[in-house]
CSV table of C-alpha atoms and ligand atoms in Angstrom, one decimal:
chain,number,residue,atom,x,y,z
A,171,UNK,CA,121.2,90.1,86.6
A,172,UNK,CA,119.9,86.8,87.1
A,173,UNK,CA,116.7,87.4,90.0
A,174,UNK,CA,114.2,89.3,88.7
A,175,UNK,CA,111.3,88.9,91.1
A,176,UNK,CA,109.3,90.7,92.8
A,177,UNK,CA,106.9,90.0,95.6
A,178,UNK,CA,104.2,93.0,96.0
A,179,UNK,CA,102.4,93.4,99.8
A,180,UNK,CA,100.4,96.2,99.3
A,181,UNK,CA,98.6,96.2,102.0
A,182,UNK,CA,96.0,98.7,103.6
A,183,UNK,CA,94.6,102.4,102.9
A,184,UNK,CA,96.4,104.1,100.5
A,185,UNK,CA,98.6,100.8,100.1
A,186,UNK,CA,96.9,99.1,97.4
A,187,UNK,CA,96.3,102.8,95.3
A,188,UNK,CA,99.8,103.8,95.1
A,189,UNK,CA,101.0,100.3,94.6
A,190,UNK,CA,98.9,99.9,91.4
A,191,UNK,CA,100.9,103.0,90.1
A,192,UNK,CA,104.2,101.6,90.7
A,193,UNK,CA,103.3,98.6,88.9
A,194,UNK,CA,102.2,100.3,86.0
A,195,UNK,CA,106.3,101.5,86.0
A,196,UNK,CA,107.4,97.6,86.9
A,197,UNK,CA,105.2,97.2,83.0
A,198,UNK,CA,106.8,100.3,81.5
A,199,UNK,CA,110.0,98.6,82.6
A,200,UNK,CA,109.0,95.5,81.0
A,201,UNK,CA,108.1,96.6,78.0
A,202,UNK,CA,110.3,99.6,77.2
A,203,UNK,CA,113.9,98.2,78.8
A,204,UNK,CA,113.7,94.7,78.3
A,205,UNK,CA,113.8,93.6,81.5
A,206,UNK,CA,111.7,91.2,82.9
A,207,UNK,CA,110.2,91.2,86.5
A,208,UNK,CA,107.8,88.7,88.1
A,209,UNK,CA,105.6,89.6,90.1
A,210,UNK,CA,103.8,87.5,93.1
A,211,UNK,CA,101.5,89.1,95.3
A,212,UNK,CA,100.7,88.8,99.3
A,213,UNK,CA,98.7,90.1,101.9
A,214,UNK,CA,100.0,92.1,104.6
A,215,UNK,CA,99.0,93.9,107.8
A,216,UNK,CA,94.9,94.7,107.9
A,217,UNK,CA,94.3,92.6,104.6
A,218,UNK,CA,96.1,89.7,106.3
A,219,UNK,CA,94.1,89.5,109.4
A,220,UNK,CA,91.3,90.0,107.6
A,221,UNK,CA,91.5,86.7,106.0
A,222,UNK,CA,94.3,85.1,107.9
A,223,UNK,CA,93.6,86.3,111.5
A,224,UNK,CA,97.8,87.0,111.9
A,225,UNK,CA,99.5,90.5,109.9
A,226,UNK,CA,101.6,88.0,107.9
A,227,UNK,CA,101.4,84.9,107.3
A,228,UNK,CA,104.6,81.8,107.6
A,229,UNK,CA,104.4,81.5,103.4
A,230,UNK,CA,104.6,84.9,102.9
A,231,UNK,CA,107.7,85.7,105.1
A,232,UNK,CA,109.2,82.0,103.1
A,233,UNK,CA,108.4,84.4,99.8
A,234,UNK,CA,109.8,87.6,101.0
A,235,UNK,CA,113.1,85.4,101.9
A,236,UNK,CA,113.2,84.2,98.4
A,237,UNK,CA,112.3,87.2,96.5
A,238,UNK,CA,114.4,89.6,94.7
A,239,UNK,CA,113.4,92.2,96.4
A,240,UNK,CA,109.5,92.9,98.5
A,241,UNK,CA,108.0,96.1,97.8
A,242,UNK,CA,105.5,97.2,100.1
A,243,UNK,CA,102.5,99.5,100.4
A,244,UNK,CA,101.2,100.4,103.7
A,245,UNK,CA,100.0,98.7,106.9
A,246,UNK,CA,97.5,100.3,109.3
A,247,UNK,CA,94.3,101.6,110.0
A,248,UNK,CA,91.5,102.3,112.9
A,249,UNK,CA,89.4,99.0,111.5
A,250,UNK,CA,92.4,96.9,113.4
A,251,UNK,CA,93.0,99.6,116.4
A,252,UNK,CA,92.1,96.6,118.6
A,253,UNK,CA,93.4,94.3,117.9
A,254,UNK,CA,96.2,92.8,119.5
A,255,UNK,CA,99.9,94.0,119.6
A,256,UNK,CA,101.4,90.5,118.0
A,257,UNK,CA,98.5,90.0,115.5
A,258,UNK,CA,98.0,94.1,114.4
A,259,UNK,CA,99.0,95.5,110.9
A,260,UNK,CA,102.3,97.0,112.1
A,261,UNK,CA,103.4,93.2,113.7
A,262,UNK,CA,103.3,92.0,110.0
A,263,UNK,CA,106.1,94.7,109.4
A,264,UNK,CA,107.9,94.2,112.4
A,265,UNK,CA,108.1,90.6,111.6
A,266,UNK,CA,108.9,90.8,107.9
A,267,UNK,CA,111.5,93.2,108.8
A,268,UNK,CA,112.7,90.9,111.4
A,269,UNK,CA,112.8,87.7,110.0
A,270,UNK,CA,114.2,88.9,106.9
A,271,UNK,CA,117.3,90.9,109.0
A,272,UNK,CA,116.8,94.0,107.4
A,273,UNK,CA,118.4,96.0,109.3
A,274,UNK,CA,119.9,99.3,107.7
A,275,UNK,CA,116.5,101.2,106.8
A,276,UNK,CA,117.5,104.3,104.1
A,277,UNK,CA,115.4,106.7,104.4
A,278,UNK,CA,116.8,109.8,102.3
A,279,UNK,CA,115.1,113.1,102.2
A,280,UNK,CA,115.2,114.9,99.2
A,281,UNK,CA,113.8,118.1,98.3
A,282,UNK,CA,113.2,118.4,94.4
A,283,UNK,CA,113.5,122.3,92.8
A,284,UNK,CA,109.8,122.4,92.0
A,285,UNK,CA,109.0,121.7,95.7
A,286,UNK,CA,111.0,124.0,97.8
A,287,UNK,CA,108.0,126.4,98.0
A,288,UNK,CA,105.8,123.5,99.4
A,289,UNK,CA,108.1,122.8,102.5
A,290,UNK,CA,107.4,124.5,105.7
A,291,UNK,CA,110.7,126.1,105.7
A,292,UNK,CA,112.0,129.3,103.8
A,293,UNK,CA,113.4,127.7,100.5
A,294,UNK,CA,116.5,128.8,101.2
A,295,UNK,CA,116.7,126.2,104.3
A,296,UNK,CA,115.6,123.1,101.3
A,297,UNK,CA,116.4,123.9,98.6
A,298,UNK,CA,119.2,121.6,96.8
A,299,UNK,CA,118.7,119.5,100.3
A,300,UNK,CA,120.1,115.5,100.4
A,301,UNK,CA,120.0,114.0,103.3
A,302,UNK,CA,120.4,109.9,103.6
A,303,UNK,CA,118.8,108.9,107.2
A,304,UNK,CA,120.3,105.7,108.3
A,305,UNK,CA,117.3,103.8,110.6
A,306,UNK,CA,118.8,100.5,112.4
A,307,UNK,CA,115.5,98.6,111.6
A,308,UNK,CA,116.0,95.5,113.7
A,309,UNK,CA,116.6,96.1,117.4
A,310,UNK,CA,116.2,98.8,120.2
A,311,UNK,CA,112.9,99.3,121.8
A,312,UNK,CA,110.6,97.9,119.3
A,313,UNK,CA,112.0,94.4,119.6
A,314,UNK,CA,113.9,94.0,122.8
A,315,UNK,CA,112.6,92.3,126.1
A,316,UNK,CA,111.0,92.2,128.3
A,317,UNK,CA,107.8,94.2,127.5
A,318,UNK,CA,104.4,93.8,128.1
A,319,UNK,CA,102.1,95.2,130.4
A,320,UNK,CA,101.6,94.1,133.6
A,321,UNK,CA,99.4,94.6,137.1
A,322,UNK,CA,100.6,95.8,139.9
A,323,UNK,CA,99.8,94.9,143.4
A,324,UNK,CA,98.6,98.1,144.4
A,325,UNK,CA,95.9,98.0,141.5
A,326,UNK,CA,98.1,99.9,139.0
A,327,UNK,CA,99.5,98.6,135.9
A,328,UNK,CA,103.1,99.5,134.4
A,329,UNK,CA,103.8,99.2,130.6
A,330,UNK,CA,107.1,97.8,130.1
A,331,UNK,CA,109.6,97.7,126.8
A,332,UNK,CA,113.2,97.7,126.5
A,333,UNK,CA,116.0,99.4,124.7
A,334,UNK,CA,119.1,97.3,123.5
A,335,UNK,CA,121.8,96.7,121.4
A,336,UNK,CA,124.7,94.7,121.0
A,337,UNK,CA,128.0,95.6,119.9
A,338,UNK,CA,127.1,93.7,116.5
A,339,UNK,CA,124.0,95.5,115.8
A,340,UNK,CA,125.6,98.5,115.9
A,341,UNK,CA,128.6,98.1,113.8
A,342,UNK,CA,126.6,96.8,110.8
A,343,UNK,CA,124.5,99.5,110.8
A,344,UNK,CA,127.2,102.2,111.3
A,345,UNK,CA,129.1,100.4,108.4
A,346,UNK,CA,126.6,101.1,105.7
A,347,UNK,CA,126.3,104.4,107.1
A,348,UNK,CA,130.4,105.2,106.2
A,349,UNK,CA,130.2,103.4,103.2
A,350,UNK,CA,127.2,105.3,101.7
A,351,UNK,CA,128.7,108.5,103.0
A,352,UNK,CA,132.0,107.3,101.0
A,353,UNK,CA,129.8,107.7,97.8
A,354,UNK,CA,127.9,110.9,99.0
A,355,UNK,CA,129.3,114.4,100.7
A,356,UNK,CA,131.5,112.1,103.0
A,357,UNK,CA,130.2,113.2,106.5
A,358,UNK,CA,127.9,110.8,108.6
A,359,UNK,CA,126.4,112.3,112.1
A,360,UNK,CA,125.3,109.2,114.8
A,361,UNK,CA,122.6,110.2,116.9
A,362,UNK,CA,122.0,108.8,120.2
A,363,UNK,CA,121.4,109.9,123.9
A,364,UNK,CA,124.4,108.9,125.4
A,365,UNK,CA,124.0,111.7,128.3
A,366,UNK,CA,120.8,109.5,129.5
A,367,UNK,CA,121.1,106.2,128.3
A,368,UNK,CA,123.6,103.1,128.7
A,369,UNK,CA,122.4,101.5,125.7
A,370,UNK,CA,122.9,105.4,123.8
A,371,UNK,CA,126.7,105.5,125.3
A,372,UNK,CA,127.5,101.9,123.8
A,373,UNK,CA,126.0,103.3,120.2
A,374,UNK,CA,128.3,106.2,120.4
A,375,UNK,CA,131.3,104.2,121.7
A,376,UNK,CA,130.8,101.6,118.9
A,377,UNK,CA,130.2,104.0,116.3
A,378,UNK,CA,133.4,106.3,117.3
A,379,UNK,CA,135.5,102.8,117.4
A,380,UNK,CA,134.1,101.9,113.5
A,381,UNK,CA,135.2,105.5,112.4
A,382,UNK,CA,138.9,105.5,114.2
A,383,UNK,CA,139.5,102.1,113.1
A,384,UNK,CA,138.0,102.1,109.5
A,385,UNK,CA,136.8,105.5,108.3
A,386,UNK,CA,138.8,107.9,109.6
A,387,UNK,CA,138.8,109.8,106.0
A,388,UNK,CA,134.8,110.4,106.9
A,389,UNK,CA,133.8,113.4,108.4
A,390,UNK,CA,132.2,112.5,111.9
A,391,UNK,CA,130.3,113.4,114.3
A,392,UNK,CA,127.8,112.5,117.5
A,393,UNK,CA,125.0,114.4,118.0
A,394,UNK,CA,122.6,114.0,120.5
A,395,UNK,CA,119.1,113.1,119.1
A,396,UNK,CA,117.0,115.8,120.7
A,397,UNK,CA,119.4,118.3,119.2
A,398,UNK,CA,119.5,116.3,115.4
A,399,UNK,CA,115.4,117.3,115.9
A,400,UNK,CA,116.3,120.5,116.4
A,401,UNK,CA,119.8,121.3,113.7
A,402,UNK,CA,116.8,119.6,111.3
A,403,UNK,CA,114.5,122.2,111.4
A,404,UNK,CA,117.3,124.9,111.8
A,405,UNK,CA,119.8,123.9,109.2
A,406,UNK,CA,119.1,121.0,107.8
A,407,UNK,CA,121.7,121.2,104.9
A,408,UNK,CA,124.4,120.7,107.9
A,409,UNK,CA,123.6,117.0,107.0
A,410,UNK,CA,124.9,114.7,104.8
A,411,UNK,CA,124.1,110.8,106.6
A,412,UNK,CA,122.8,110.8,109.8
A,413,UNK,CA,122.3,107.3,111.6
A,414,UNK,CA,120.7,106.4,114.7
A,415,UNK,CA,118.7,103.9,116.3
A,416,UNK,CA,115.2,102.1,115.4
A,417,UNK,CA,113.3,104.6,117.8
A,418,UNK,CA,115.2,108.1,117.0
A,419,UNK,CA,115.6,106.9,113.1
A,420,UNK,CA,111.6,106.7,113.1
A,421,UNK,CA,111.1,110.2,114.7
A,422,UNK,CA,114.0,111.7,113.2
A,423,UNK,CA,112.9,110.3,109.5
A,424,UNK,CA,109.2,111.8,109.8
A,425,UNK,CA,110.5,115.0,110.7
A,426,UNK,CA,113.2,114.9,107.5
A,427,UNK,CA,110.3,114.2,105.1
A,428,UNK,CA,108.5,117.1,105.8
A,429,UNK,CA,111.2,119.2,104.9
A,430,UNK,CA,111.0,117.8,101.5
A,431,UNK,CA,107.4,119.1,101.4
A,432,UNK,CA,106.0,116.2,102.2
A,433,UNK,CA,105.6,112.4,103.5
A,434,UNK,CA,104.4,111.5,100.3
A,435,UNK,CA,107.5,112.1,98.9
A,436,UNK,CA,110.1,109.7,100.9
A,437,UNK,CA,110.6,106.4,99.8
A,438,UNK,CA,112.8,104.1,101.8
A,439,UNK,CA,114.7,100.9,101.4
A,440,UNK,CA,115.6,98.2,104.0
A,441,UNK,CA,118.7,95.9,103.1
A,442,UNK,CA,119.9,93.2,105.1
A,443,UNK,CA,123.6,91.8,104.7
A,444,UNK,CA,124.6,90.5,101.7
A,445,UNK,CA,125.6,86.8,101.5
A,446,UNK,CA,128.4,85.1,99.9
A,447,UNK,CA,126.7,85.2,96.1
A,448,UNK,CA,126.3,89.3,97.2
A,449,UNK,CA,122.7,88.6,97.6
A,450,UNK,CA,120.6,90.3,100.2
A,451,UNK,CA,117.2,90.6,101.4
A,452,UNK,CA,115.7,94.0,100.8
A,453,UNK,CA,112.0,95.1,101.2
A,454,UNK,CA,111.4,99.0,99.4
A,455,UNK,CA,108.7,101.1,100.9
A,456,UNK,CA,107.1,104.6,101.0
A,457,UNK,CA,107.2,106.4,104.3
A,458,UNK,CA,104.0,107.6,104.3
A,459,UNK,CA,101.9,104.8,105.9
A,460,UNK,CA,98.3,103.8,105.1
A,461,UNK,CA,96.7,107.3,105.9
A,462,UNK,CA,93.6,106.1,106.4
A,463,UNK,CA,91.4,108.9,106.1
A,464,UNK,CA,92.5,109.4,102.7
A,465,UNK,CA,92.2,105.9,101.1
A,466,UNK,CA,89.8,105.2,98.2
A,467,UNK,CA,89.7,108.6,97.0
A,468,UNK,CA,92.3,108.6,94.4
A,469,UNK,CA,94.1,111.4,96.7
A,470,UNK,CA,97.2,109.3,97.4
A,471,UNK,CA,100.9,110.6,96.4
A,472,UNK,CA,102.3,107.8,94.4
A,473,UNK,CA,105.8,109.3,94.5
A,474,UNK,CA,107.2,108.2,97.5
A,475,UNK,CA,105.5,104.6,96.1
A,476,UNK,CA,107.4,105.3,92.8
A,477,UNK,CA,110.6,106.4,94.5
A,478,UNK,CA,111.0,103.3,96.5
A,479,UNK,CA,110.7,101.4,93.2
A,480,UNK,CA,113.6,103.0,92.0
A,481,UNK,CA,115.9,102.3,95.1
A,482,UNK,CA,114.8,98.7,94.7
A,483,UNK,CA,116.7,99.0,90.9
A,484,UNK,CA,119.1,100.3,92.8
A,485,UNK,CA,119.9,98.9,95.8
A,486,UNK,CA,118.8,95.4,94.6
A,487,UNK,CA,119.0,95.1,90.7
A,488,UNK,CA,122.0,96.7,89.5
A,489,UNK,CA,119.9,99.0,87.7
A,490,UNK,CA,121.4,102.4,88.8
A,491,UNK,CA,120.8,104.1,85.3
A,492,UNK,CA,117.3,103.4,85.4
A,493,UNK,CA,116.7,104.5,89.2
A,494,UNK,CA,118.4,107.5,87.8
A,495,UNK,CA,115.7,107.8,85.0
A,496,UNK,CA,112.9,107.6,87.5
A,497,UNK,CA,114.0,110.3,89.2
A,498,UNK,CA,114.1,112.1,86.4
A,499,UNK,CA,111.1,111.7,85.5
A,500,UNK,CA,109.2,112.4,89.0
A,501,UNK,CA,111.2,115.6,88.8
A,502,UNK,CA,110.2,116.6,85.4
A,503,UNK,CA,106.5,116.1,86.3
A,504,UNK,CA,106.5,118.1,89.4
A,505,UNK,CA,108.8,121.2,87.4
A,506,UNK,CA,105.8,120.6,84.8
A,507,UNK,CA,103.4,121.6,87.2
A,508,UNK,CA,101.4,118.7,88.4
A,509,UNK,CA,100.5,118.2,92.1
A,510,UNK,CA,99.2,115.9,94.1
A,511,UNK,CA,96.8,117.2,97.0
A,512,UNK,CA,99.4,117.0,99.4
A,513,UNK,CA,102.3,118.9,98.1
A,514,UNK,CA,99.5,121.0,96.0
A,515,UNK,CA,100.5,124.8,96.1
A,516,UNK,CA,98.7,128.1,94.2
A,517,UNK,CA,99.0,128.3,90.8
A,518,UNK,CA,99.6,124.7,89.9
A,519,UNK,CA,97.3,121.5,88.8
A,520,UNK,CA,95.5,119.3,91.2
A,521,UNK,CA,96.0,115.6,89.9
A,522,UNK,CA,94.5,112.6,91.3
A,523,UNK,CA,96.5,109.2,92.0
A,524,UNK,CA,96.3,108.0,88.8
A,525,UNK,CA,97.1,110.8,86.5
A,526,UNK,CA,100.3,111.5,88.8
A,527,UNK,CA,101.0,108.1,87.8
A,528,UNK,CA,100.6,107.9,84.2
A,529,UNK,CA,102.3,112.0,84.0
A,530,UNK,CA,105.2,109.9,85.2
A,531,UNK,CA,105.0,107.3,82.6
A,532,UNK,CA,104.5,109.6,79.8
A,533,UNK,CA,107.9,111.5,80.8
A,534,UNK,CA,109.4,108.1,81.1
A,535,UNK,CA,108.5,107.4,77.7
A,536,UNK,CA,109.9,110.8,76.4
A,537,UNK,CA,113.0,110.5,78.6
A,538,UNK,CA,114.0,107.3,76.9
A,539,UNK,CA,113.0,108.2,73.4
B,710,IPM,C1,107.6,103.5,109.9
B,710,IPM,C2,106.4,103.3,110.6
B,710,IPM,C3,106.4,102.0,111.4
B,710,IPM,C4,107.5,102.1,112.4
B,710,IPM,C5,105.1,101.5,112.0
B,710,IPM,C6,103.9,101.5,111.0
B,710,IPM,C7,105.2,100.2,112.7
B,710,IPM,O1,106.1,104.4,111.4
B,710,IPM,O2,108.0,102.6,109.1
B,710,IPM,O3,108.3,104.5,110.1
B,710,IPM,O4,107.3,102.6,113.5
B,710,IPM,O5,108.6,101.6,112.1
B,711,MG,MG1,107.4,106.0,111.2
């Protein structure tokens, strides 16, 4: 593998904590696979404005581009709840996303053995559950025009935003769906509301053309998004790879995580198209979000931080087997016991950030011993 750098936004809250754990890994990687990574480092979101008055600044989007892969922390919190829509935390994400194309997000939700007892649903409903969410990532209603708000002449105002997408958008994204459901359980369900919405009946036209034409040896189906919210909660092992839009693939990935116990526990990856040399762009994140009212406590869940590392060796690095090991090693440390607040349950051991962190590093070591 020829690329192997790394450009760390970390970002705000909780951002900075769990990113510090998943670069004790990056070392472990370093040191105990002979692999190098180099790391360069940015602001993002509140941390950015702070200094920069902008979530992201023009060099930092030319480094993203340029990088091997971006892993990110978090971007958010009240301090910023002001502050304009194009210069707020989550506008440095949008644009990252944006400018670097990412538009297949993969958010998978899986529940490990140790946790089935944590989720909200009888264990029976999780447990052995692997779902691979699809989230188009770079259109629909968080980026299409026009939008705004605006006065009206009879003193009222109307808030404005716009869902869209083009046959292109929605191919690409439907393509990585198939082909990841090729290497899963082989069954992809698109989600849309194509009994309300133009822009829905175009998704599931689009998508039902892809399968005929291409991937007719996938099992298929269309499911309306209101009732994906609802088969979720009801039977969520129906699913193998669901894909939908930016808006439903936000909603719809929230709700998955918590079947796996928690949000600390999905990590996600967002992969743009590869090039001619089969390079892409690809930025690895936790779902979780900056949670604020946690930050600076060493309370954070560094798994889902972790986790995205690991679908970075993946996804970007060639470097399934270690992914692989990762996992393994998260897995061991929860069947060991060890909880972080947030997935804590009776009977086992409250951990803080850190020693989550190092209980994974010591299991790496005797994994690869
Ligand atoms: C996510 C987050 C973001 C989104 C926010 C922070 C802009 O909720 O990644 O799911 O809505 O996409
Ligand atoms: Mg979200």
């Amino acid at each position: 593998m020829s690329d192997k750098s790394l450009l760390i936004v970390a970002g705000d809250g909780i951002g900075p904590e769990v990113m510090d754990e998943v670069r004790h890994v990056i070392e472990w990687m370093d040191k105990r696979r002979s692999v190098k990574f180099t790391i360069d480092d940015a602001l993002i979101g509140g941390a950015c404005y702070d200094v920069h008055g902008v979530a992201i600044t023009d060099e930092t989007i030319d480094k993203a581009k340029s990088a091997g892969a971006v892993l990110l922390g978090a971007v958010g919190g009240p301090k910023w709840a002001k502050v304009d829509y194009d210069k707020r935390p989550e506008a440095g994400l949008l644009r990252i996303r944006k400018d670097l194309e990412l538009f297949a997000n993969l958010r998978p939700a899986i529940c490990f053995d140790a946790l089935t007892d944590a989720s909200s649903l009888k264990p029976e409903f999780v447990s052995g559950l692997d779902i691979m969410i699809v989230r188009e990532l770079t259109g629909g209603v968080y980026f299409g025009e026009p939008r705004g708000i605006t006065d009206l002449p009879n003193g009222e105002r109307r808030g404005v935003n716009t869902q869209v997408y083009d046959t292109h958008e929605i191919i690409r994204v439907a393509r990585v769906a198939f082909e990841l459901a090729e290497k899963r359980d082989g069954k992809v369900t698109s989600c849309e509301k194509s009994n309300v919405m133009e822009s829905g009946l175009l998704w599931r036209e689009e998508v039902e053309k892809l399968h005929v034409e291409e991937y007719a040896h996938i099992e298929f189906e269309h499911m309306l998004a209101d009732a994906c919210a609802m088969q979720l909660v009801r039977e969520p092992k129906q699913f193998d790879v669901v894909v939908t839009d930016n808006l439903f693939g936000d909603i719809l990935s929230d709700e998955a995580s918590m079947l796996t116990g928690s949000l600390g526990m999905l990590p996600s990856a967002a992969l743009g198209a590869e090039d001619s040399d089969g390079r892409r762009c690809a930025l690895y994140e936790p779902v979780h979000g900056s949670a604020p009212d946690i930050a600076g406590q060493e309370l954070a869940n560094p798994i889902a931080a972790i986790m995205s590392f690991a679908m970075a060796l993946r996804y970007s690095f060639d470097m399934g087997e270690d992914a692989d090991l990762i996992e393994r090693a998260v897995a061991q440390v929860l069947a060991g016991g060890l909880r972080t607040s947030d997935i804590m349950q009776p009977g086992k051991a409250r951990v803080s950030t850190g020693v989550m962190g190092d209980a994974i590093l010591r299991e790496l070591d005797n994994l690869a011993a």
